[in-house]
Coordinates of C-alpha atoms and ligand atoms in Angstrom, one line a residue:
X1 CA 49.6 71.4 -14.9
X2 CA 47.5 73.8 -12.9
X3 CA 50.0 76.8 -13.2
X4 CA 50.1 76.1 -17.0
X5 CA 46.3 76.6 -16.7
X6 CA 46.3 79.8 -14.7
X7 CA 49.2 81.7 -17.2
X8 CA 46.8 80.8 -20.5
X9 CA 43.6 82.3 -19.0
X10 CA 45.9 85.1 -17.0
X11 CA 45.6 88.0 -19.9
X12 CA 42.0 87.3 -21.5
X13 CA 40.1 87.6 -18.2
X14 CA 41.8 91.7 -18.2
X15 CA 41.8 92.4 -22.1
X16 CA 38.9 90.1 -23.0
X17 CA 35.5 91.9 -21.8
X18 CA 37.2 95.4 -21.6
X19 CA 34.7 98.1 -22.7
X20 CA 37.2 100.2 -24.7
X21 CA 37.5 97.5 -27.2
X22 CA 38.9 99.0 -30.3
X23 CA 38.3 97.2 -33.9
X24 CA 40.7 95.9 -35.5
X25 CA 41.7 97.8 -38.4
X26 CA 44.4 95.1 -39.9
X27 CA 43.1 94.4 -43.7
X28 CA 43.0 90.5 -43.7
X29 CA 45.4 88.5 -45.9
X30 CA 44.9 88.4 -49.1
X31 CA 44.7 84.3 -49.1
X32 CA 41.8 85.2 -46.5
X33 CA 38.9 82.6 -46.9
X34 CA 35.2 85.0 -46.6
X35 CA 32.3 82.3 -47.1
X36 CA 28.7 81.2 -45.8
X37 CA 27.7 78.3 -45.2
X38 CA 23.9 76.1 -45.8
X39 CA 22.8 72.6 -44.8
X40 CA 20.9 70.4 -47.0
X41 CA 17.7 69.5 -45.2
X42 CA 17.5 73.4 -44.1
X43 CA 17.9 74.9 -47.3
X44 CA 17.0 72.4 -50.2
X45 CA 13.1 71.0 -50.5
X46 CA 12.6 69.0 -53.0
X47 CA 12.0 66.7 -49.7
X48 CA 10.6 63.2 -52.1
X49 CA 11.8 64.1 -55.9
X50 CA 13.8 62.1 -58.1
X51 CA 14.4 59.5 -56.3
X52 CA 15.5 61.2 -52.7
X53 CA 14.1 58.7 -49.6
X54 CA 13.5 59.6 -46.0
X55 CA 15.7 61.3 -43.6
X56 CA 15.3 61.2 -39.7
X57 CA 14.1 65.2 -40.4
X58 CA 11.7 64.1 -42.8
X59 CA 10.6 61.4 -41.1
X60 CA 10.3 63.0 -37.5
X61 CA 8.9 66.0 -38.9
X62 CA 6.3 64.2 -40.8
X63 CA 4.9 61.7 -37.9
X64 CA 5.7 64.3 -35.0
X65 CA 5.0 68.2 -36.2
X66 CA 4.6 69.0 -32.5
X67 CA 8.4 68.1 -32.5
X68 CA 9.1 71.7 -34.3
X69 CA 8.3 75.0 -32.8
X70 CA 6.1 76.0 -35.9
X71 CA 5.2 72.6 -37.1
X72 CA 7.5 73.4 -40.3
X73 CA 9.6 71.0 -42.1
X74 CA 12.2 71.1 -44.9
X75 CA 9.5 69.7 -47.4
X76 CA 9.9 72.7 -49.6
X77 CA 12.6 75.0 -47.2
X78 CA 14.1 77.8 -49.4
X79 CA 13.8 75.5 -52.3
X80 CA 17.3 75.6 -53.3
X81 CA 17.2 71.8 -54.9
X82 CA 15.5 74.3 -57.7
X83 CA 17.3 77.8 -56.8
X84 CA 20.5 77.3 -56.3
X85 CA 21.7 79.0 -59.5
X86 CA 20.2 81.8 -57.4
X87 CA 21.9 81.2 -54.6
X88 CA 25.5 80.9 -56.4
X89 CA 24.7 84.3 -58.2
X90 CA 23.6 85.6 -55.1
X91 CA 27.2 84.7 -53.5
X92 CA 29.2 85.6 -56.3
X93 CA 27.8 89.3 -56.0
X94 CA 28.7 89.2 -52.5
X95 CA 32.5 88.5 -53.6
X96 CA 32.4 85.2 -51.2
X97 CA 35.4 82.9 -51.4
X98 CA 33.9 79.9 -50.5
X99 CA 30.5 78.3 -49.7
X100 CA 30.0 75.4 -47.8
X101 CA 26.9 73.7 -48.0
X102 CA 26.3 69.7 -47.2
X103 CA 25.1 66.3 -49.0
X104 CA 21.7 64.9 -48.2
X105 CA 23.4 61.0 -47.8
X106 CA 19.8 59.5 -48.3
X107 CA 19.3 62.1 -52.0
X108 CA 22.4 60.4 -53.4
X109 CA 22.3 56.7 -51.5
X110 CA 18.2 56.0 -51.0
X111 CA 18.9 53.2 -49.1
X112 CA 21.6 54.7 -47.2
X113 CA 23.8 51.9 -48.8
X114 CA 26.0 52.1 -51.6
X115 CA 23.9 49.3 -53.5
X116 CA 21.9 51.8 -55.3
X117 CA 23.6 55.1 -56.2
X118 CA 20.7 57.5 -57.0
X119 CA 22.0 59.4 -60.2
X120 CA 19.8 62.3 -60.3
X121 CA 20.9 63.0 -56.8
X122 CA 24.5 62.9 -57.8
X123 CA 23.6 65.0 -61.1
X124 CA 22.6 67.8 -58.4
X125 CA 25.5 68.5 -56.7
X126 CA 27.5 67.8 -59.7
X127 CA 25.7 70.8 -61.1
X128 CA 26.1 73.3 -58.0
X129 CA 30.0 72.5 -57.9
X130 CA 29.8 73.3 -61.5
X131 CA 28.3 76.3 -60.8
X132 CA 30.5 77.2 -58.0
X133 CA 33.4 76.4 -60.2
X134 CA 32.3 78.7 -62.8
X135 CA 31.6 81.7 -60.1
X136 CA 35.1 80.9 -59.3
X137 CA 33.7 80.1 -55.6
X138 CA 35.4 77.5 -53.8
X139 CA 33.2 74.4 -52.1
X140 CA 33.4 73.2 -48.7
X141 CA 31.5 69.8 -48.6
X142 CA 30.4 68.6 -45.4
X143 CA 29.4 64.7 -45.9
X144 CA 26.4 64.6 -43.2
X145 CA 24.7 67.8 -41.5
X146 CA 22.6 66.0 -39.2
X147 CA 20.1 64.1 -42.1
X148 CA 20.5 60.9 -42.1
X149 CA 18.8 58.4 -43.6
X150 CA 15.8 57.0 -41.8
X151 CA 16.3 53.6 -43.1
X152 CA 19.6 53.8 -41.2
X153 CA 18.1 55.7 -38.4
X154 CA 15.6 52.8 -38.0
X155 CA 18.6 50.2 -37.3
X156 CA 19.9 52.3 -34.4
X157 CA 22.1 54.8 -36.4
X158 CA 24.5 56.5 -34.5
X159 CA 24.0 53.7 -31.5
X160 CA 24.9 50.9 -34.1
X161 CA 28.5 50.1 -34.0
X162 CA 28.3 49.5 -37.6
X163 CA 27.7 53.1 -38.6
X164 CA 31.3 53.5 -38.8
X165 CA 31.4 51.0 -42.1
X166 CA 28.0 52.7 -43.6
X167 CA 29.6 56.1 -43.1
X168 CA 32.9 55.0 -44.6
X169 CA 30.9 53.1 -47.7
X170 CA 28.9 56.8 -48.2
X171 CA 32.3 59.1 -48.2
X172 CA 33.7 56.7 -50.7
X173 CA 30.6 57.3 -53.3
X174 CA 30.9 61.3 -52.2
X175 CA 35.2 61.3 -52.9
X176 CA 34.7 59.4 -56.2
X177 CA 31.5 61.4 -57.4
X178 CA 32.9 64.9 -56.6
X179 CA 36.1 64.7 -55.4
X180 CA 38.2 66.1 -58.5
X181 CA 36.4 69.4 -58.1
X182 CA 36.5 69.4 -53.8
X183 CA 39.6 69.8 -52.5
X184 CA 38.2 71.1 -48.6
X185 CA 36.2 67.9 -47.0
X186 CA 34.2 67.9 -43.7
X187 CA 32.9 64.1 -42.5
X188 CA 30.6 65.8 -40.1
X189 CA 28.9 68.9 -38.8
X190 CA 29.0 69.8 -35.0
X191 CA 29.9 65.8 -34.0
X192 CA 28.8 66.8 -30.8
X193 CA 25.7 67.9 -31.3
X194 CA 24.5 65.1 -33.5
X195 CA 25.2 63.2 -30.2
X196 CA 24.2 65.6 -27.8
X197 CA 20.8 66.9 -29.7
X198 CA 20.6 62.9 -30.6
X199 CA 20.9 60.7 -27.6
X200 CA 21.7 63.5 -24.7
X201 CA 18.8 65.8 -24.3
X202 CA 17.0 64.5 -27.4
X203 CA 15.9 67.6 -29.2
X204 CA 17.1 65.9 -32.2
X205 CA 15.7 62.9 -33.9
X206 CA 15.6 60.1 -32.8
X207 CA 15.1 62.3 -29.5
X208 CA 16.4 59.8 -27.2
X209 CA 17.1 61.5 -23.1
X210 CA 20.1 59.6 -22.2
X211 CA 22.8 61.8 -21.2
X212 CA 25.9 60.7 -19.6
X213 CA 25.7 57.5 -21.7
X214 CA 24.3 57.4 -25.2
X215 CA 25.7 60.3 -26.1
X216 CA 29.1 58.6 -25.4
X217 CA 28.4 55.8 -27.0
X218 CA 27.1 58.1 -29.8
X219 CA 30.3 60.4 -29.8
X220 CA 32.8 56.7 -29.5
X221 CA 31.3 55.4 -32.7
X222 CA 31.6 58.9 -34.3
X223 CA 34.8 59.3 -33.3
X224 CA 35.6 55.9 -35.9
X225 CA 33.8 56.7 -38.4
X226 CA 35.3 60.0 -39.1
X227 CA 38.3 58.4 -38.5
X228 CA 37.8 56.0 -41.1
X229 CA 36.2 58.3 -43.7
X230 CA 39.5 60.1 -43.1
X231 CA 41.5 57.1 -44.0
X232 CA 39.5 56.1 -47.1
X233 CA 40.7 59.2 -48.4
X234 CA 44.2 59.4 -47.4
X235 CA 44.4 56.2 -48.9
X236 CA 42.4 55.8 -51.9
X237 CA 41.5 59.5 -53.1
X238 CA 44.2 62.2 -51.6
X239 CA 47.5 61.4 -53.9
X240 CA 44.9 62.4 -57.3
X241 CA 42.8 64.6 -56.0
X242 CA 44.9 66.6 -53.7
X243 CA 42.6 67.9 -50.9
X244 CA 41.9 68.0 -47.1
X245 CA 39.9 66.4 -45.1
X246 CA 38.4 67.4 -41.3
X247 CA 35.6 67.4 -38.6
X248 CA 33.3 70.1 -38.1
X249 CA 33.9 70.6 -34.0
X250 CA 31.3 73.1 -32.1
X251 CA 32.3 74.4 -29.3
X252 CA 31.0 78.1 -27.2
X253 CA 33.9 80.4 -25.7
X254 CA 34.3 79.8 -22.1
X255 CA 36.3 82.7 -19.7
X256 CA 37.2 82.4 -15.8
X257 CA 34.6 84.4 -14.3
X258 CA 37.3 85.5 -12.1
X259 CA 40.8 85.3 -11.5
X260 CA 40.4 82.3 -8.9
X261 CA 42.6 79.7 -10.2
X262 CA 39.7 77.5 -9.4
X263 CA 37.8 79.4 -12.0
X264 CA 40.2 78.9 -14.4
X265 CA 40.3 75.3 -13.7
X266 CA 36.9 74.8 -13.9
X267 CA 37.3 77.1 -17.4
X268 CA 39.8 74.3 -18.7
X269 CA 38.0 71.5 -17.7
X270 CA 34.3 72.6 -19.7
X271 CA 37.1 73.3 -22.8
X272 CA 38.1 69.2 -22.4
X273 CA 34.7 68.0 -22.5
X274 CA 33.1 70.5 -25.1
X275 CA 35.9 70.2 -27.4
X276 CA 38.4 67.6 -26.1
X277 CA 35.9 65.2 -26.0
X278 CA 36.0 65.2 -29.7
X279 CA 39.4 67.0 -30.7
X280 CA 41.6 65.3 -28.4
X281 CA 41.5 61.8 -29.7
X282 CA 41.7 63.1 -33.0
X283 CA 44.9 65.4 -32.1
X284 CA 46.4 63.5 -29.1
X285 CA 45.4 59.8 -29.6
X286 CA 42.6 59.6 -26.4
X287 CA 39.6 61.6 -24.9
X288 CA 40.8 64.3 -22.3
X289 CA 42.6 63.0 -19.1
X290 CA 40.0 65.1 -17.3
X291 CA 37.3 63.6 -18.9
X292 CA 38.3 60.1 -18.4
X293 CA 39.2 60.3 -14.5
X294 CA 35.7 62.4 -13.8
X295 CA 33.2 59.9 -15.5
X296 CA 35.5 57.3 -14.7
X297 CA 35.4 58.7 -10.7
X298 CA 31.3 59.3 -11.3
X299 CA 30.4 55.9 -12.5
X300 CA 32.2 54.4 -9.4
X301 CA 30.3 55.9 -7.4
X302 CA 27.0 55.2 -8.9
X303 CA 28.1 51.6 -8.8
X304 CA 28.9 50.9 -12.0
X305 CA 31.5 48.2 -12.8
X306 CA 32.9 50.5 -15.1
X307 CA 33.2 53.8 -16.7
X308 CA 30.2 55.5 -18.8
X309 CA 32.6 56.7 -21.3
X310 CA 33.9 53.9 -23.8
X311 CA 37.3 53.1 -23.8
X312 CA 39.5 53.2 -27.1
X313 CA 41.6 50.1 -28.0
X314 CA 45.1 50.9 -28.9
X315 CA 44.6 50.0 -32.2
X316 CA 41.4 52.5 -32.0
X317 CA 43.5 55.1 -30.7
X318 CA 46.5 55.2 -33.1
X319 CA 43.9 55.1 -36.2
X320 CA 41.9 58.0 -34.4
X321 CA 45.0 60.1 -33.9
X322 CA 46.4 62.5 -36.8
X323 CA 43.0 62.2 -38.5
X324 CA 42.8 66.1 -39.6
X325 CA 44.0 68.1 -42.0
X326 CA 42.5 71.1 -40.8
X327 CA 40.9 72.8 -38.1
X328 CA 37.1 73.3 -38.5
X329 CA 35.3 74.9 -36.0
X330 CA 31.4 76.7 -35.2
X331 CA 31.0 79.0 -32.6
X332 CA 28.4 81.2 -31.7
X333 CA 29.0 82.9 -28.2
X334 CA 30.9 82.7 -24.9
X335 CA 30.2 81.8 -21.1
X336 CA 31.7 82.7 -17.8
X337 CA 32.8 79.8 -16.0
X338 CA 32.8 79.3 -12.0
X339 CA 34.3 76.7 -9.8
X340 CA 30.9 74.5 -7.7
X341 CA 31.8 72.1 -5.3
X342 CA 30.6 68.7 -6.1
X343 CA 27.8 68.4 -7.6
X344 CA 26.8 64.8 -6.5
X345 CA 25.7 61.8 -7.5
X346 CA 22.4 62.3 -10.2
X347 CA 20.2 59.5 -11.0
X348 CA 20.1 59.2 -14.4
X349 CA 23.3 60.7 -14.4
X350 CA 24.3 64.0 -16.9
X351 CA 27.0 65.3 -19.0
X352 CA 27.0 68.5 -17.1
X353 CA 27.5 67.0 -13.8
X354 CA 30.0 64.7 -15.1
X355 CA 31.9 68.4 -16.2
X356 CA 30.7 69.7 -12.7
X357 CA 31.3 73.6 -13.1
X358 CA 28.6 76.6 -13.1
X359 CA 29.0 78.3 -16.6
X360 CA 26.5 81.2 -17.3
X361 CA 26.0 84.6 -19.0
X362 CA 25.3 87.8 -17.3
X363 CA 22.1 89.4 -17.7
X364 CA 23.7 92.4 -18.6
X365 CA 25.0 90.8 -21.8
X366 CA 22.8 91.3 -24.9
X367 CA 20.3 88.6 -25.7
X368 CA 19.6 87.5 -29.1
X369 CA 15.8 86.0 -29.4
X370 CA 14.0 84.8 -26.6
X371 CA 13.6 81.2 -27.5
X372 CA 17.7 81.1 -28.2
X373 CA 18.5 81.2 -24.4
X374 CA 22.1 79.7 -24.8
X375 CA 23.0 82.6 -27.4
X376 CA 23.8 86.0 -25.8
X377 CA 26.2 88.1 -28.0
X378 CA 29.9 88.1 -26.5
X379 CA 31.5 88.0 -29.3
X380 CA 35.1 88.4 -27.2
X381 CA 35.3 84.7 -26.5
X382 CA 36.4 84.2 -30.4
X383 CA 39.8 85.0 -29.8
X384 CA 40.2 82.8 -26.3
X385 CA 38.5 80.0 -28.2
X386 CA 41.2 80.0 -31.0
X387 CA 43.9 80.8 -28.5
X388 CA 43.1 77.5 -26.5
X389 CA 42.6 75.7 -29.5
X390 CA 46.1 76.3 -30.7
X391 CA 47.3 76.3 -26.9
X392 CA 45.8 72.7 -27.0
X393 CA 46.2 71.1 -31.1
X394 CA 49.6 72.0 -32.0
X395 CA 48.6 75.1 -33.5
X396 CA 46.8 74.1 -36.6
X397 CA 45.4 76.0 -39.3
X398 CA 41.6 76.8 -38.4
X399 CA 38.9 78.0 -40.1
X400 CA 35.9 79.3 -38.7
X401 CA 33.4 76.9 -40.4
X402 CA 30.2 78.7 -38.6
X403 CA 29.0 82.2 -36.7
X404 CA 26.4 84.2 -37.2
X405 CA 23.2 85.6 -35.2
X406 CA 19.1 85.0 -35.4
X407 CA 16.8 87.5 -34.9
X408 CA 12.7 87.4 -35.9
X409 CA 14.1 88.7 -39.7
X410 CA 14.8 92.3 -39.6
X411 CA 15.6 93.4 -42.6
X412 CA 17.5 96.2 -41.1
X413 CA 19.6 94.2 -39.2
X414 CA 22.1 96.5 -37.7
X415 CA 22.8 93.7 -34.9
X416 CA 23.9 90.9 -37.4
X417 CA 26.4 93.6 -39.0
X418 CA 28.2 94.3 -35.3
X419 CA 28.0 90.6 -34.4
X420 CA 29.7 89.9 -37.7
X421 CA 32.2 92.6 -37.5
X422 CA 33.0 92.3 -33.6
X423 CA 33.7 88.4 -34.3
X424 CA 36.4 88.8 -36.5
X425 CA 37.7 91.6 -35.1
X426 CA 38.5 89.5 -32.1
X427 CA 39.4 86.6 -34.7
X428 CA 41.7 89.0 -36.4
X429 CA 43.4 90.3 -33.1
X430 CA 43.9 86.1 -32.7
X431 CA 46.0 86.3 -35.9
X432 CA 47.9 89.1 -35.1
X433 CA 48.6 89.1 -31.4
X434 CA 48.1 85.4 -30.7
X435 CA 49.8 83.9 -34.0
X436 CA 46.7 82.0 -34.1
X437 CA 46.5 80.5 -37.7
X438 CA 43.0 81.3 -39.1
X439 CA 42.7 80.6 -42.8
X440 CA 39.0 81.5 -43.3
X441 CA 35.4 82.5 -41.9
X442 CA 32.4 81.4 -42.7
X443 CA 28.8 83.1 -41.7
X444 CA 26.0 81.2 -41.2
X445 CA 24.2 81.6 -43.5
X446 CA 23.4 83.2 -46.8
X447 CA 19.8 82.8 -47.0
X448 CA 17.3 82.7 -44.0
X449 CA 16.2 78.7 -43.5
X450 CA 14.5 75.8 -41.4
X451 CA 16.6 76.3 -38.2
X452 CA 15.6 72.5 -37.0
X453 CA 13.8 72.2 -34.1
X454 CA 12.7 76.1 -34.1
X455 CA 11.5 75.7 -37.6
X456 CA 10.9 79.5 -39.6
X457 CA 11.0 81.4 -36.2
X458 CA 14.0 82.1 -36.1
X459 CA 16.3 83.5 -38.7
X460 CA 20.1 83.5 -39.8
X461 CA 20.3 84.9 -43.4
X462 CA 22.2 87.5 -45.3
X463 CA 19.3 87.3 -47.2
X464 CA 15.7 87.2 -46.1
X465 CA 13.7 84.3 -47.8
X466 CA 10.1 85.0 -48.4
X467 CA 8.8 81.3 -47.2
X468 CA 5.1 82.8 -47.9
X469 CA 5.7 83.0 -51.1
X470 CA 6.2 80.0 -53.8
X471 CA 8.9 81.8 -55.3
X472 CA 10.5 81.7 -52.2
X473 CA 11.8 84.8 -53.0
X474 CA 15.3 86.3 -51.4
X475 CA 16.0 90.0 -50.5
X476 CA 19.4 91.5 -49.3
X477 CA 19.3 92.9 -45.7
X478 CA 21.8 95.3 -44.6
X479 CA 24.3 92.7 -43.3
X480 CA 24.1 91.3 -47.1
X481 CA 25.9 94.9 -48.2
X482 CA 28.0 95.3 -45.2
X483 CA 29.3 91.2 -45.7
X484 CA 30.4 92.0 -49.4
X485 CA 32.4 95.2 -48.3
X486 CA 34.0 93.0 -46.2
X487 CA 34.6 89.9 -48.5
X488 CA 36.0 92.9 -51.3
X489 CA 37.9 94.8 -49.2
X490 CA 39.2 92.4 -46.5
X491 CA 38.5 95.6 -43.7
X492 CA 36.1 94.9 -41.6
X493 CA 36.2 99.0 -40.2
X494 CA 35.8 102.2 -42.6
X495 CA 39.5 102.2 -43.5
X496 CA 42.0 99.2 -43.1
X497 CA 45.9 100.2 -43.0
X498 CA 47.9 98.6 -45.1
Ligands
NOJ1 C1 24.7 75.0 -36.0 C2 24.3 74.2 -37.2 O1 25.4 73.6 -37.8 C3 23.4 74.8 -38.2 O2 22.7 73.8 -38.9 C4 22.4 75.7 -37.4 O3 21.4 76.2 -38.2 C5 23.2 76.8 -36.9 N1 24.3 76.4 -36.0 C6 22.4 77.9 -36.1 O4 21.8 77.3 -35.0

């Protein structure tokens, strides 16, 4: 196992970070999917109208505003419950494929149950795939991006075994409502995140600190309810309306920081519990072997009677595994990873000592903002990342369901353009030199918007929103012009051959 580990990471430690990086100058397929991407609560306002109840956003920004850097909220956002016309014209000029944007579950169910389906709510989204449609842009519909209902929140949500059912009841109402005009489907965005943010470190509602146990708990009862929304499709929906359905997976780029084999161990096993935790059972049946013998191996010695990571029935397993029909992935930046000894025994206990290895960025790599001190730009990690991923998933098709850079809002955003450009350029070399298959990139996202717990500080757009102004007007910014040379050209340098 351990020499299959050292050949995969053998060429990207020397080709990887090389400073005479050429760009690729392959055009992109003409089949190539160029999109952006939005989430409800960050984009759409219209926070109480027509019928739409409480989220957890709504609800923790409204009772704790010290929970958001700027005390904002998505009361009002970019006001795109009103605007979207705008925003589809604002695509279609920019010669996007696709656009994926997400379903507010408590907007369409108010109770979060399907007893009451709210029809104005459903009227909305009917009318932006319409829109869509007409634009000849193609949706990508991801089911829930991190707003759930608070009326589910307040009966444990993610913590409740019984989310899987209340999940599987809501995709049902979404297949049936949209379904003939979606034929890409995503049950969740960043399923780690919602569990990490959630119940790990708690800087998303409901902002519970319990990592190393809630989160799996969090991440176990995910796990089955994407599983079953997956199902409920394949079974009832797929054979008329003939589309796919996935997982939105998050997951950094992680690189040996040297050519230790130790280094590249440690490299392998962050990969297992960033990704596998989530991928594996849904490609190979069970959570990573790694994963299972460290927390296993942990919680013995903290004297548990068993291991903080659930266990999967067989029965659990064999409905988990296969559930994909695509690869859909967000990535943002990459890491250097370095073998520690053991880190010991931590009381409460974490996620990251549970994965146990030192993983860090260099200060000579560039920083984005200040407050985003995860996010250098290293945008070579795109290629390893896709690399393992096929290394690891039977080489499925992928597409990049996420990447893009904040800054304070320069309108002249030079730095977005490169971070765009040098990201598929390593994406493309994946294609070509990896036989990676990468059906489609997405940049998050079209229009500047509530970027949770950091509010309006920090921005992602295309497009610059004016959130000082009613009209919440949008400008271009220079990445806007260089995106839609690249979504009408498919050439991401000055001239493409062939
Ligand atoms: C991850 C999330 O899916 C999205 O909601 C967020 O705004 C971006 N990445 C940027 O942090």
């Amino acid at each position: 196992m351990v020499s299959t580990r050292l050949v995969f990471f053998a060429c990207f430690l020397i080709n990887s970070l090389a400073a005479d990086y050429v760009i690729n100058n392959k055009r992109f397929p003409s089949d190539f999917m160029f999109g952006v991407a939005t989430s409800a609560y960050q984009i759409e306002g219209g926070w109480n109208e027509d019928g739409r109840t409480p989220s957890n956003w709504d609800h923790m920004t409204h009772t704790r505003p010290e929970f958001v850097k700027d005390r904002s909220n998505g009361d009002i956002a970019c006001d795109s419950y009103h605007k979207f016309k705008e925003d589809v014209a604002i695509m279609k000029k920019m010669g996007v494929k696709h656009y994926r944007f997400s379903l507010s579950w408590n907007r369409i169910l108010p109770t979060g149950f399907p007893d009451k389906i709210n029809e104005p709510g459903i009227a909305y989204y009917k009318n932006l795939i319409k829109e869509l449609k007409t634009n000849n842009i193609v949706p990508l519909v991801t089911i829930h991006h991190w707003d759930l209902p608070q009326s589910l929140q307040n009966l444990g949500g993610f913590l409740n075994a019984s989310i899987v059912d209340w999940v599987a009841d809501y995709a049902r109402v979404c297949y049936k409502a949209f379904g003939d005009d979606v034929k890409y489907w995503l049950t969740f965005n960043e399923a780690k995140q919602i569990c990490m943010g959630g119940f790990g470190f708690g800087y998303y509602p409901p902002a519970i600190h319990s990592e190393g146990i809630l989160e799996y708990v969090c991440a176990h009862n995910l796990l089955k309810a994407h599983a079953k929304a997956w199902h409920i499709y394949d079974k009832e929906f797929r054979a008329k309306q003939n589309g796919k359905v996935s997982v939105v997976l998050d997951s950094s780029a992680y690189i040996p920081a040297s050519n230790k084999p130790e280094d590249k161990v440690a490299t392998d096993t962050v990969l297992h519990f960033e990704l596998g935790w989530f991928a594996n059972p849904i490609y190979n049946g069970d959570y990573p072997e790694i994963m299972k013998t460290r927390v296993a191996e942990r919680s013995k010695r903290e004297g548990r009677p068993k291991s903080r990571l659930p266990e999967f029935t067989e029965e659990e397993k064999a409905l988990i595994k296969g559930t994909h029909d695509y690869f859909a992935m967000n990535t943002y930046t990459s890491y250097l990873v370095e073998s520690i000894p053991d880190p010991g025994i931590q009381d409460p206990p974490t996620r990251w000592s549970d994965i146990g290895v030192n993983n860090f960025q260099p200060d000579t790599w560039e920083n984005t903002t200040m407050e985003q001190d995860w996010f250098k730009i290293a945008p070579w990690g795109m290629r390893t990342l896709l690399k393992w991923i096929k290394y690891h998933y039977s080489n499925p098709e992928i597409i990049v369901t996420e990447n893009g850079v904040c800054d304070y809002g320069d309108m002249e955003d030079d730095k977005r353009i490169s971070y765009i450009r040098d990201n598929l350029s390593y994406l493309r070399d994946a294609m070509i030199e990896d036989g990676v298959r990468v059906f489609g990139y997405t940049v998050w996202s079209i229009i500047d918007n509530f970027e949770w717990q950091h509010g309006y500080t920090q921005k992602y757009g295309l497009y610059q929103v004016d959130f000082d102004d009613p009209k919440r007007t949008r400008r271009p910014k220079k990445s806007a012009d260089f995106y839609k040379k690249v979504c009408t050209t498919r050439c991401i340098t000055d001239k493409c051959v062939v």
